[in-house]
Amino acid sequence: MMQVLSPNEMTVSYKLSPMSFESTAELLDAADLGLNDYGWKLQPEAQKTLMMGLSLPQSGCNVLVLGTPGSGRAGLAMAAMKASAVTGIDSSLTDLVALYDFSQQSCVNYIKLPAGLGAQLRTVMDSFIKALIAEMQQWLDASGQVNLSQAETWLETRVDGLRSQLSSAKLSSFFNIIKPEVLAYLQAWQQVGSDGENGADSIVNDSFLSRFRVNLLVDQRANLTAGVKQPVVEEKDPGFAALFGMLETAVGESAQWPEFLRLRAGSLHQADGGMLLLHLRDLMQDEGNGSALLEKLYRLMRNREVQIEDWANHAQQGAGGNRHSALPVHVKIVMIASREDYYDCLEAQPDFFDFFPIKVEFEDRVSATLDNYAWIAGYIARKCQQQALSHFSGAAVNVLLQFMHRLEEDQGRISTRFAHLDQLMHESAAVAADARLITDAHVKQALSARLLRQQFFETQIRDSIIDNELLIQVHGNVVGQVNGLTHIELGDASFGSPIRITARCYPGRSGVINIDREVNMSGPTHDKGIYILQNWLSASFWALAPLSLSASLVFEQEYTGVEGDSASCAELFALLSALTGLPIKQGMAVTGALNQFGEVMPIGGINEKIEGYFRVCEALGLNGEQGVIIPKRNQRHLVLDDSVVTAVNNGMFKIIAIDHVLEGIAHLTECEAGTQEADGTYAGDSLMAKAQGALASYRHTLERNQARMAYFQQHQDNLNL
């Protein structure tokens, strides 16, 4: 049944009774909760699943976090990972060092050491090399010969000292090789340098001595000091080198270094034994390497080992160039993704997510309960404290909550995209300047300023309507013409605008012709709506089927194409008006889709459409006869601007909700729609009876004209004989 909506039914402000606090500062003492705690209050199931996934020690139990950007998915996931790293599974932190492999000179020897021992090893080996350089010159006699006995004694003492300083079984083989390698070098130098041409300085060879240096790839001292049990790493710019490590190009001083000193660790090395946060979009959108990165990461998860390669020359050398021995890693990957990216990747590489058995779903919206309102208010209080913003009044919080309803376009649900809330808070604080308290007036002013920033294109269209270049009529009554509503999205600008839809009817067999479709300017969804419209018309007048009707529909002055079925109700109303000759109120715009039974279906962008049309009517002159007809199923989606609600309250604008198309056309033409009898006819002087009468007259006209054409054709044939 048709319903004229009251102001309270067009917004949620009446539901948001003023908060019981004067300032959000009062909430800081009411609950001992942090910013992330408030975020989790709105995502209890996601928190439970994520914490379970982080607690699983098994290899391959990676975690996929799905949610809309701005919902706090990455920040909350990172906070949970850090909390788990402190209180969760105890995992020994390990440093990673790269040492020269004396047995295979083209390879590297990776060693994992307890946290802090890697840096200590690097320090003592640097000291050893400095001492060795000083001693080597002392081992030469006047004739340039090396005192090998003296060298061997010094080396034994020094290496024993290294063992006592760093008692680790993993370093035994490295310490054992030092003395024989140095002595072998001294003997070789003596053979080539004993001719006296080389001075004492030539015995010091940096290239040889650098073999005893330590390349500290991963240093966990910071985590050790912080009391963290597992490393937690977020890679914000993943590439081959950033993720898997790299071999630095040998230029300048580094050209003299052994290759193992030019190795650099990647995020996977840094996160070994812990957790790594990645964004799927960053991997997929890596220019030229998206699919290759995913494939490389897939192999890592399958093999649980990572290999450092020379990525700079990788393309020329192929996969086998400058590869070093694979290093086993145990990393739990937490992948952040939007649902769109997830399904795109799933289609391209379906087995990639086999290694992500834990899927965490972040809610895009939550129920508008008093508890959830309270959690959001607490979040606002903590955000003000964290960002050093002035606090918000209770009325200002109400406006912020209404804004979150508007983001979701639902009176019963509220958006969880806190990134948008944060932005509005900062804009409101800028408006409030040095005010001690941010009020509802400040927030509304910030929203008005935002609307003005986004109104450029809408203003251009509205000016064209005012200048009568774009033909839109909001006064009077016209046959076969109605104002439909379009929803336009251009970047951050989203607005509605009216568009004239016209119809013409005449006797024929063509049915309903959509001119936009005939010239390939309509999309499949719009074409679907036209077919539904045509079938509803035929079914409603089945007693006259097949209909002797030719009709044309067109979106006037539309040159960029038409898509969507939200104008199918408006198109039907224009068609029925043209068929019956009953004029339509031009002040009432129409939006909504119909199904084959004439039921009006909900559509998107309802608030933008209504507000855009209201601003046009306001510019052309409100007279109390303007308004919008919407689907009743869209009523819960109304979160309209105060200007529209005020105009409705003053009787200058109206919003009418309908369940069935006949309710809408009856209001637009001020003619009773009528009911169908058992024989398919419509009684009385109803709109549908008039339409049926017009269709019957079309049939008679068509039959009469066809008989006349047959007579003339026969007469012409006789003359030709």
XYZ file of C-alpha atoms in Angstrom:
721
model
C 0.000 0.000 0.000
C 1.239 3.485 -0.864
C 2.631 5.428 2.082
C 3.548 9.088 2.388
C 6.609 9.039 4.645
C 6.918 11.221 7.713
C 10.157 13.106 8.491
C 11.110 10.564 11.173
C 10.957 7.754 8.614
C 13.570 9.428 6.406
C 16.510 9.438 8.795
C 17.932 7.878 11.941
C 18.431 11.067 13.941
C 15.264 10.447 15.930
C 16.649 7.052 16.969
C 19.913 8.558 18.182
C 18.799 10.116 21.432
C 21.463 12.456 22.820
C 24.236 10.596 24.589
C 24.298 10.775 28.362
C 27.663 12.528 28.353
C 28.584 16.112 27.636
C 32.014 15.243 26.253
C 33.717 12.080 25.042
C 36.454 12.875 27.572
C 34.121 11.397 30.195
C 34.316 8.018 28.453
C 38.058 7.665 28.979
C 37.587 6.886 32.652
C 34.467 4.771 32.187
C 36.241 1.818 30.550
C 39.857 0.714 30.553
C 39.891 -0.127 26.847
C 42.340 0.833 24.139
C 41.617 1.940 20.596
C 41.989 -1.570 19.200
C 39.775 -3.007 21.936
C 36.893 -0.845 20.736
C 37.518 -1.951 17.177
C 37.367 -5.608 18.189
C 34.101 -5.033 20.065
C 32.437 -4.638 16.673
C 34.254 -7.658 15.195
C 33.955 -10.386 17.871
C 33.797 -13.332 15.452
C 36.716 -12.038 13.410
C 38.787 -11.618 16.569
C 37.973 -15.139 17.744
C 38.908 -16.697 14.383
C 42.074 -14.644 13.993
C 43.385 -15.451 17.463
C 42.699 -19.134 16.848
C 44.593 -18.974 13.544
C 47.554 -17.208 15.136
C 47.743 -19.802 17.902
C 48.046 -22.781 15.543
C 51.708 -23.886 15.435
C 51.384 -26.226 12.439
C 53.184 -25.349 9.228
C 50.919 -24.186 6.432
C 48.264 -22.733 8.765
C 48.416 -19.277 7.250
C 45.624 -16.760 7.804
C 43.530 -14.913 5.217
C 41.825 -11.731 6.450
C 38.971 -10.521 4.251
C 37.309 -7.154 4.611
C 36.583 -3.786 3.062
C 39.480 -1.291 3.038
C 39.027 1.151 5.881
C 37.336 -1.377 8.187
C 40.428 -1.637 10.400
C 41.304 -5.124 9.144
C 45.060 -4.459 8.763
C 45.492 -2.417 11.951
C 43.541 -4.851 14.099
C 45.277 -7.857 12.535
C 48.700 -6.344 13.241
C 47.677 -5.535 16.809
C 46.538 -9.140 17.296
C 49.797 -10.445 15.823
C 51.865 -8.310 18.194
C 49.779 -9.424 21.149
C 50.171 -13.057 20.124
C 53.917 -12.584 19.746
C 54.131 -11.510 23.393
C 51.668 -13.886 25.032
C 51.331 -16.705 22.509
C 53.404 -19.713 21.547
C 56.962 -19.572 22.866
C 59.344 -19.566 19.912
C 63.077 -19.006 20.322
C 64.193 -15.865 18.541
C 67.087 -16.516 16.192
C 69.575 -14.343 14.388
C 70.608 -15.306 10.886
C 74.236 -14.954 9.780
C 75.875 -15.698 6.456
C 79.449 -17.025 6.594
C 81.960 -17.853 3.915
C 81.777 -21.522 2.957
C 85.456 -22.562 2.754
C 84.527 -26.015 1.484
C 82.473 -24.682 -1.470
C 83.795 -21.261 -2.298
C 80.888 -20.324 -4.565
C 78.316 -21.018 -1.837
C 77.333 -19.492 1.473
C 76.967 -21.037 4.884
C 73.772 -19.924 6.664
C 73.663 -20.345 10.438
C 70.788 -19.587 12.785
C 71.952 -18.458 16.220
C 70.147 -17.503 19.435
C 69.036 -13.857 19.409
C 71.921 -11.503 20.177
C 74.637 -14.039 19.350
C 74.775 -12.985 15.694
C 75.723 -9.407 16.531
C 78.220 -10.655 19.094
C 79.820 -12.946 16.515
C 80.130 -10.090 14.044
C 81.790 -7.895 16.662
C 84.351 -10.464 17.826
C 85.249 -11.440 14.246
C 85.775 -7.794 13.319
C 88.098 -7.512 16.328
C 89.858 -10.739 15.325
C 90.524 -9.439 11.809
C 91.916 -6.148 13.129
C 94.217 -8.018 15.520
C 95.253 -10.443 12.766
C 96.215 -7.574 10.469
C 98.444 -6.103 13.194
C 100.035 -9.480 13.993
C 100.694 -10.593 10.409
C 103.240 -7.824 9.904
C 104.996 -8.856 13.112
C 105.469 -12.410 11.832
C 107.810 -11.296 9.056
C 111.575 -11.391 9.697
C 114.170 -9.175 8.042
C 114.434 -11.482 5.039
C 110.690 -11.369 4.426
C 110.020 -14.899 5.670
C 106.937 -15.733 7.763
C 107.447 -17.210 11.190
C 104.785 -19.914 10.834
C 105.437 -21.313 14.314
C 104.737 -17.943 15.883
C 101.662 -17.525 13.699
C 100.316 -20.945 14.644
C 100.751 -20.278 18.371
C 98.973 -16.918 18.128
C 96.137 -18.380 16.081
C 95.579 -21.243 18.499
C 95.363 -18.851 21.430
C 93.091 -16.448 19.597
C 90.706 -19.094 18.268
C 90.452 -20.656 21.715
C 89.465 -17.232 22.952
C 86.737 -17.040 20.291
C 85.373 -20.414 21.366
C 85.252 -19.331 25.000
C 83.468 -16.108 24.113
C 80.907 -17.795 21.836
C 80.228 -21.306 23.004
C 77.939 -22.606 20.266
C 78.146 -25.975 18.584
C 76.923 -24.379 15.359
C 80.107 -22.279 15.200
C 82.599 -25.075 15.873
C 83.310 -25.870 12.228
C 83.742 -22.172 11.446
C 86.238 -21.670 14.265
C 88.059 -24.884 13.353
C 88.749 -23.680 9.820
C 90.307 -20.328 10.811
C 93.816 -21.522 11.753
C 94.436 -23.862 8.777
C 93.081 -21.292 6.327
C 95.302 -18.484 7.661
C 98.383 -20.705 7.739
C 97.701 -21.929 4.196
C 97.417 -18.325 3.066
C 100.707 -17.387 4.768
C 102.508 -20.281 3.136
C 101.120 -19.359 -0.268
C 102.077 -15.713 0.212
C 105.574 -16.674 1.273
C 106.073 -18.676 -1.915
C 105.151 -15.773 -4.155
C 106.340 -12.942 -1.919
C 109.756 -14.165 -0.700
C 111.596 -12.598 -3.652
C 111.707 -9.335 -1.732
C 109.682 -7.360 -4.249
C 106.712 -7.251 -1.912
C 106.867 -5.165 1.250
C 105.422 -6.026 4.660
C 102.148 -4.331 3.755
C 101.469 -6.746 0.922
C 100.912 -9.589 3.339
C 97.588 -7.987 4.311
C 95.035 -8.998 1.670
C 91.542 -7.531 2.251
C 89.936 -9.950 -0.162
C 91.247 -12.916 1.846
C 90.575 -11.415 5.267
C 86.954 -10.530 4.370
C 86.222 -14.257 4.230
C 86.284 -14.246 8.028
C 83.769 -11.429 8.298
C 80.167 -12.053 9.348
C 77.144 -10.922 7.355
C 74.426 -10.404 9.965
C 71.278 -10.864 7.868
C 68.732 -10.917 10.709
C 69.307 -9.250 14.078
C 66.664 -9.996 16.715
C 68.154 -7.960 19.574
C 65.299 -5.433 19.503
C 62.671 -8.164 19.876
C 64.736 -9.830 22.584
C 64.907 -6.580 24.553
C 61.154 -6.022 24.125
C 60.357 -9.468 25.485
C 58.745 -10.614 22.222
C 58.627 -14.366 21.678
C 58.172 -14.235 17.903
C 59.137 -11.675 15.264
C 56.256 -9.769 13.663
C 56.945 -8.116 10.307
C 54.717 -6.085 7.996
C 55.910 -5.806 4.402
C 54.318 -2.689 2.918
C 56.080 -2.772 -0.444
C 56.545 -6.429 -1.388
C 58.751 -7.265 -4.318
C 61.160 -10.089 -5.042
C 64.042 -8.429 -3.198
C 61.906 -7.135 -0.329
C 60.317 -10.528 0.302
C 62.960 -13.074 -0.619
C 66.183 -11.156 -0.092
C 68.720 -10.057 -2.672
C 72.321 -10.047 -3.776
C 73.635 -6.487 -3.982
C 75.298 -5.455 -7.213
C 79.104 -5.540 -6.976
C 80.071 -1.894 -7.517
C 82.651 0.333 -5.880
C 84.185 -0.994 -2.673
C 81.745 -3.920 -2.517
C 83.210 -5.290 -5.777
C 86.160 -6.604 -3.733
C 83.919 -8.392 -1.216
C 83.125 -12.074 -1.363
C 79.599 -12.662 -2.610
C 78.253 -13.772 0.782
C 78.842 -10.263 2.185
C 76.563 -8.767 -0.473
C 73.569 -10.878 0.541
C 70.627 -9.017 2.067
C 67.734 -10.609 3.937
C 64.103 -10.258 2.913
C 60.961 -9.976 5.019
C 60.594 -13.745 5.038
C 63.997 -14.076 6.677
C 63.160 -11.340 9.182
C 59.885 -13.094 10.081
C 61.355 -16.600 10.358
C 59.879 -18.260 13.429
C 57.137 -15.611 13.595
C 54.526 -13.839 11.486
C 54.495 -11.775 8.305
C 51.682 -9.413 7.278
C 51.106 -8.933 3.546
C 48.467 -7.240 1.407
C 47.216 -9.306 -1.513
C 46.616 -6.208 -3.609
C 50.279 -5.193 -3.303
C 51.314 -8.585 -4.664
C 48.761 -8.684 -7.481
C 49.369 -5.116 -8.631
C 53.164 -5.298 -8.712
C 53.894 -4.040 -12.207
C 55.099 -6.850 -14.409
C 55.691 -9.259 -11.507
C 52.275 -9.818 -9.928
C 51.659 -13.403 -11.012
C 55.369 -14.278 -10.636
C 55.384 -12.988 -7.047
C 52.342 -15.074 -6.179
C 53.900 -18.138 -7.775
C 57.169 -17.600 -5.889
C 55.251 -17.188 -2.629
C 53.243 -20.320 -3.408
C 56.485 -22.320 -3.786
C 57.751 -20.911 -0.503
C 54.607 -22.081 1.318
C 54.790 -25.475 -0.359
C 58.518 -26.095 0.191
C 58.916 -24.025 3.387
C 62.305 -22.734 2.288
C 63.537 -19.536 0.707
C 66.398 -18.927 -1.683
C 68.214 -15.614 -2.181
C 68.789 -14.761 -5.825
C 70.415 -12.026 -7.869
C 67.170 -10.336 -8.960
C 68.983 -7.566 -10.836
C 70.269 -10.095 -13.372
C 67.482 -12.619 -12.955
C 65.851 -11.867 -16.302
C 69.075 -12.382 -18.236
C 70.337 -15.372 -16.288
C 67.051 -17.206 -15.844
C 66.030 -18.997 -12.707
C 69.418 -20.684 -12.303
C 71.643 -17.631 -12.100
C 73.471 -16.710 -8.865
C 71.304 -18.884 -6.621
C 72.391 -19.712 -3.109
C 71.507 -22.660 -0.967
C 67.899 -22.739 0.199
C 67.227 -21.819 3.811
C 64.370 -23.519 5.702
C 61.919 -20.976 7.146
C 58.867 -21.276 9.338
C 56.662 -18.217 8.786
C 52.962 -17.730 9.414
C 51.663 -15.426 6.680
C 48.690 -13.194 7.459
C 47.264 -12.045 4.125
C 45.012 -8.969 4.046
C 42.636 -8.870 1.079
C 39.411 -7.364 -0.161
C 36.819 -9.873 -1.257
C 37.123 -8.669 -4.845
C 40.894 -9.249 -4.939
C 40.482 -12.600 -3.200
C 38.049 -13.934 -5.781
C 40.101 -12.537 -8.677
C 43.201 -14.295 -7.361
C 41.222 -17.446 -6.610
C 40.136 -17.579 -10.238
C 43.648 -17.000 -11.597
C 45.540 -19.232 -9.123
C 42.995 -21.475 -7.377
C 45.538 -23.549 -5.428
C 47.296 -20.524 -3.900
C 44.832 -20.329 -1.016
C 45.164 -24.006 -0.171
C 47.806 -22.812 2.279
C 45.356 -20.404 3.964
C 42.964 -22.696 5.846
C 42.012 -19.977 8.335
C 39.740 -17.361 6.768
C 38.824 -14.331 8.880
C 35.793 -12.345 7.713
C 35.655 -8.710 8.820
C 32.093 -7.380 8.947
C 31.422 -4.386 6.707
C 28.456 -3.440 8.869
C 26.979 -4.234 12.282
C 23.544 -3.917 13.835
C 22.636 -0.487 15.159
C 22.321 -1.470 18.812
C 22.878 0.681 21.873
C 25.932 -1.419 22.750
C 27.491 -0.851 19.333
C 26.723 2.867 19.539
C 28.513 2.901 22.908
C 31.565 1.077 21.512
C 31.839 3.574 18.661
C 31.519 6.476 21.095
C 34.348 4.939 23.134
C 36.416 4.591 19.966
C 35.852 8.274 19.211
C 37.018 9.181 22.727
C 40.229 7.131 22.419
C 40.878 8.495 18.923
C 40.622 12.047 20.245
C 43.109 11.170 22.961
C 45.502 9.469 20.563
C 45.361 12.180 17.888
C 45.296 15.095 20.371
C 41.930 16.300 19.046
C 39.349 18.262 20.983
C 36.682 15.971 22.348
C 33.185 15.661 20.839
C 29.907 16.521 22.502
C 27.161 13.915 22.820
C 25.155 15.621 20.059
C 28.239 15.655 17.824
C 28.685 11.914 18.361
C 25.063 11.484 17.230
C 25.872 13.227 13.950
C 28.947 11.023 13.498
C 26.815 7.921 14.097
C 24.280 9.153 11.569
C 27.144 9.565 9.101
C 28.128 5.923 9.683
C 24.525 4.903 8.995
C 24.672 6.929 5.788
C 27.821 5.104 4.660
C 25.906 1.835 4.910
C 22.607 3.342 3.653
C 20.699 1.442 6.300
C 18.705 2.638 9.306
C 19.164 -0.696 11.040
C 22.883 -1.175 10.443
C 26.001 0.900 10.812
C 29.221 0.844 8.791
C 32.486 -0.396 10.279
C 34.663 1.594 7.866
C 36.357 3.587 10.589
C 38.765 5.203 8.126
C 35.869 7.387 6.938
C 34.909 8.195 10.527
C 38.498 9.198 11.319
C 38.584 11.525 8.321
C 35.329 13.251 9.307
C 36.602 13.646 12.876
C 39.707 15.449 11.633
C 37.652 17.656 9.286
C 35.310 18.550 12.162
C 38.291 19.368 14.377
C 39.628 21.671 11.651
C 36.270 23.463 11.505
C 36.170 23.771 15.302
C 39.700 25.248 15.304
C 40.617 26.102 18.913
C 37.218 25.292 20.397
C 37.432 23.257 23.599
C 34.570 21.006 22.488
C 33.552 19.902 18.984
C 29.771 20.277 18.695
C 27.155 18.910 16.298
C 27.235 22.245 14.452
C 30.941 21.759 13.735
C 30.379 18.242 12.366
C 27.461 19.389 10.191
C 29.572 22.268 8.903
C 32.334 19.802 7.994
C 29.811 17.629 6.126
C 28.469 20.678 4.268
C 31.994 21.696 3.303
C 32.669 18.183 2.037
C 29.496 18.283 -0.074
C 30.533 21.598 -1.600
C 33.953 20.162 -2.498
C 32.297 17.275 -4.319
C 29.531 19.229 -6.088
C 31.359 20.474 -9.162
C 29.848 18.076 -11.689
C 26.428 18.113 -10.027
C 26.446 21.898 -10.177
C 27.244 21.813 -13.895
C 24.261 19.556 -14.550
C 21.968 21.605 -12.315
C 23.008 24.834 -14.044
C 22.138 23.259 -17.396
C 18.678 22.441 -16.037
C 18.202 25.961 -14.669
C 19.319 27.461 -18.009
C 16.803 25.206 -19.791
C 19.530 23.492 -21.797
C 18.775 20.164 -20.143
C 14.998 19.766 -20.333
C 13.615 18.928 -16.917
C 10.150 20.034 -15.838
C 9.170 20.020 -12.140
C 5.844 21.867 -12.430
C 2.610 21.021 -14.164
C 1.318 17.831 -15.806
C 2.373 16.230 -19.111
C 1.190 13.113 -20.986
C 3.787 10.406 -21.661
C 6.575 12.126 -19.743
C 8.102 11.452 -16.321
C 11.233 12.373 -14.395
C 13.443 9.381 -13.699
C 16.457 9.527 -11.397
C 20.037 8.546 -12.183
C 22.902 7.853 -9.769
C 26.271 9.180 -10.917
C 29.616 8.257 -9.333
C 32.741 10.178 -10.335
C 35.638 9.410 -8.015
C 34.663 10.611 -4.545
C 31.632 12.475 -5.922
C 28.365 10.557 -5.770
C 25.108 12.309 -6.592
C 21.695 11.921 -8.159
C 20.209 13.808 -11.054
C 16.822 13.779 -12.826
C 16.445 12.636 -16.405
C 13.388 12.977 -18.623
C 11.844 9.733 -19.866
C 9.240 9.943 -22.633
C 6.960 7.417 -24.330
C 4.832 7.348 -27.496
C 2.216 4.689 -28.375
C 0.433 3.795 -31.628
C -1.211 0.771 -33.300
C 1.260 -1.835 -34.490
C 2.945 -5.156 -33.806
C 6.414 -4.051 -32.716
C 5.746 -4.048 -28.988
C 7.818 -1.771 -26.747
C 10.845 -0.399 -28.523
C 13.658 0.936 -26.333
C 15.345 3.527 -28.534
C 18.484 3.494 -26.369
C 18.793 -0.258 -26.919
C 18.221 0.059 -30.652
C 21.260 2.328 -30.969
C 23.390 0.223 -28.608
C 23.365 2.808 -25.819
C 21.899 0.588 -23.106
C 23.406 -2.155 -20.976
C 22.110 -5.689 -20.367
C 20.585 -4.892 -16.963
C 18.551 -2.047 -18.432
C 17.461 -4.215 -21.349
C 16.369 -6.868 -18.879
C 14.165 -4.277 -17.172
C 12.523 -3.389 -20.490
C 11.723 -7.037 -21.228
C 10.194 -7.401 -17.749
C 8.135 -4.257 -18.365
C 6.875 -5.562 -21.714
C 5.928 -8.933 -20.257
C 4.102 -7.336 -17.327
C 2.133 -5.231 -19.795
C 1.195 -8.268 -21.910
C 0.224 -10.303 -18.835
C -1.880 -7.453 -17.426
C -3.918 -7.302 -20.673
C -3.898 -10.990 -21.515
C -7.488 -10.782 -22.783
C -6.166 -8.757 -25.747
C -2.998 -10.776 -26.317
C -1.138 -10.524 -28.553
C -1.186 -6.759 -28.103
C -1.578 -4.586 -31.149
C 0.882 -2.074 -29.810
C 3.961 -0.264 -30.954
C 5.557 1.976 -28.357
C 8.841 3.802 -28.048
C 10.710 4.714 -24.861
C 13.738 6.978 -24.609
C 15.922 8.731 -22.060
C 15.929 12.289 -23.394
C 19.265 14.071 -23.831
C 21.236 11.052 -22.666
C 24.349 10.540 -24.810
C 26.659 8.421 -22.669
C 24.603 5.262 -22.340
C 22.043 3.813 -19.949
C 22.551 0.928 -17.524
C 20.615 -0.486 -14.591
C 16.948 -1.339 -14.153
C 16.111 1.297 -11.529
C 14.194 3.349 -14.117
C 11.879 0.548 -15.236
C 9.018 1.819 -13.041
C 9.403 5.329 -14.474
C 9.445 3.909 -18.008
C 6.240 1.956 -17.327
C 4.527 5.048 -15.926
C 5.450 7.085 -19.028
C 4.147 4.273 -21.230
C 0.803 3.955 -19.371
C 0.380 7.724 -19.469
C 0.952 7.787 -23.231
C -1.415 4.848 -23.686
C -4.255 6.323 -21.612
C -3.720 10.010 -22.341
C -3.639 10.745 -18.602
C -1.070 13.420 -17.687
C 1.639 12.775 -15.083
C 2.609 15.186 -12.304
C 5.991 16.503 -13.343
C 6.966 17.456 -9.809
C 7.121 13.809 -8.737
C 10.263 11.935 -9.789
C 10.308 8.136 -9.831
C 12.907 5.488 -9.072
C 12.508 1.753 -8.657
C 12.598 -1.508 -10.577
C 9.657 -3.818 -11.142
C 9.386 -7.574 -11.414
C 7.025 -9.587 -13.636
C 4.246 -9.320 -11.058
C 4.450 -5.534 -10.832
C 6.102 -5.550 -7.407
C 8.522 -2.659 -6.926
C 12.061 -3.798 -6.109
C 14.683 -1.838 -4.135
C 17.516 0.005 -5.880
C 20.856 1.565 -4.907
C 21.926 5.158 -4.349
C 18.510 6.082 -2.964
C 19.737 8.956 -0.763
C 21.839 10.567 -3.475
C 18.962 10.342 -5.975
C 16.456 11.992 -3.640
C 18.836 14.731 -2.514
C 19.993 15.467 -6.055
C 16.406 15.860 -7.251
C 15.528 17.967 -4.207
C 18.341 20.401 -4.993
C 17.074 20.724 -8.577
C 13.520 21.393 -7.354
C 14.853 23.888 -4.817
C 16.691 25.745 -7.582
C 13.612 25.769 -9.870
C 11.209 26.614 -7.067
C 9.550 24.391 -4.485
C 5.755 24.589 -4.398
C 4.798 21.631 -2.218
C 3.943 19.448 -5.228
C 7.415 18.006 -5.741
C 8.745 14.782 -4.325
C 10.022 11.325 -5.134
C 8.275 7.967 -5.453
C 10.512 5.179 -4.141
C 10.198 1.428 -3.491
C 8.838 0.717 -0.015
C 11.655 -1.798 0.394
C 14.081 1.131 0.215
C 12.513 2.896 3.180
C 15.040 1.415 5.639
C 17.867 2.763 3.478
C 16.852 6.399 3.897
C 19.367 8.527 5.796
C 18.615 11.868 4.218
C 20.215 15.272 4.640
C 18.637 17.662 7.134
C 17.622 20.058 4.341
C 15.388 17.410 2.754
C 13.887 16.367 6.089
C 13.153 20.005 6.948
C 11.439 20.582 3.583
C 9.288 17.491 4.130
C 8.415 18.666 7.629
C 7.362 22.042 6.189
C 5.179 20.393 3.540
C 7.347 21.588 0.635
C 8.587 18.157 -0.467
C 7.281 14.621 -0.137
C 8.548 11.085 -0.371
C 6.088 8.343 -1.231
C 6.841 4.640 -0.833
C 5.014 2.071 -2.971
C 4.855 -1.723 -3.082
C 3.237 -2.102 -6.523
C 3.553 -0.147 -9.744
C -0.194 0.531 -9.918
C 0.034 2.488 -6.658
C 2.592 4.786 -8.251
C 0.778 5.447 -11.518
C -2.484 6.035 -9.641
C -0.840 8.788 -7.590
C 0.921 10.355 -10.563
C -2.249 10.565 -12.668
C -4.757 10.972 -9.798
C -6.797 8.178 -11.382
C -7.761 4.936 -9.681
C -5.713 2.044 -11.040
C -8.573 -0.456 -11.127
C -8.834 -4.181 -10.522
C -8.940 -6.991 -13.047
C -12.049 -9.151 -13.414
C -11.994 -12.914 -13.941
C -12.374 -12.479 -17.706
C -9.329 -10.236 -17.839
C -11.184 -6.938 -18.215
C -10.952 -3.845 -16.031
C -14.231 -2.302 -14.952
C -15.271 1.296 -14.552
C -13.356 4.407 -15.470
C -10.059 3.233 -13.974
C -6.632 3.819 -15.446
C -6.198 0.190 -16.455
C -9.650 0.215 -18.056
C -8.621 3.249 -20.112
C -5.406 1.480 -21.113
C -7.360 -1.636 -22.083
C -9.760 0.475 -24.112
C -6.846 2.141 -25.926
C -5.298 -1.232 -26.735
C -8.671 -2.497 -28.036
C -8.994 0.558 -30.266
C -5.416 -0.027 -31.518
C -6.449 -3.563 -32.498
C -9.526 -2.326 -34.354
C -7.497 0.330 -36.125
C -4.820 -2.176 -37.088
C -7.389 -4.706 -38.347
C -9.238 -2.023 -40.310
C -6.040 -0.734 -41.864
C -4.867 -4.244 -42.671
C -8.227 -5.012 -44.415
C -7.972 -1.777 -46.379
C -4.393 -2.541 -47.377
C -5.438 -6.048 -48.460
C -8.273 -4.569 -50.618
C -5.950 -2.087 -52.319
C -3.333 -4.793 -52.875
C -5.950 -7.080 -54.499
C -7.219 -4.207 -56.683
C -3.667 -3.460 -57.810
C -3.085 -7.133 -58.629
C -6.268 -7.188 -60.787
C -5.118 -4.122 -62.700
C -1.765 -5.735 -63.393
C -3.572 -8.735 -64.971
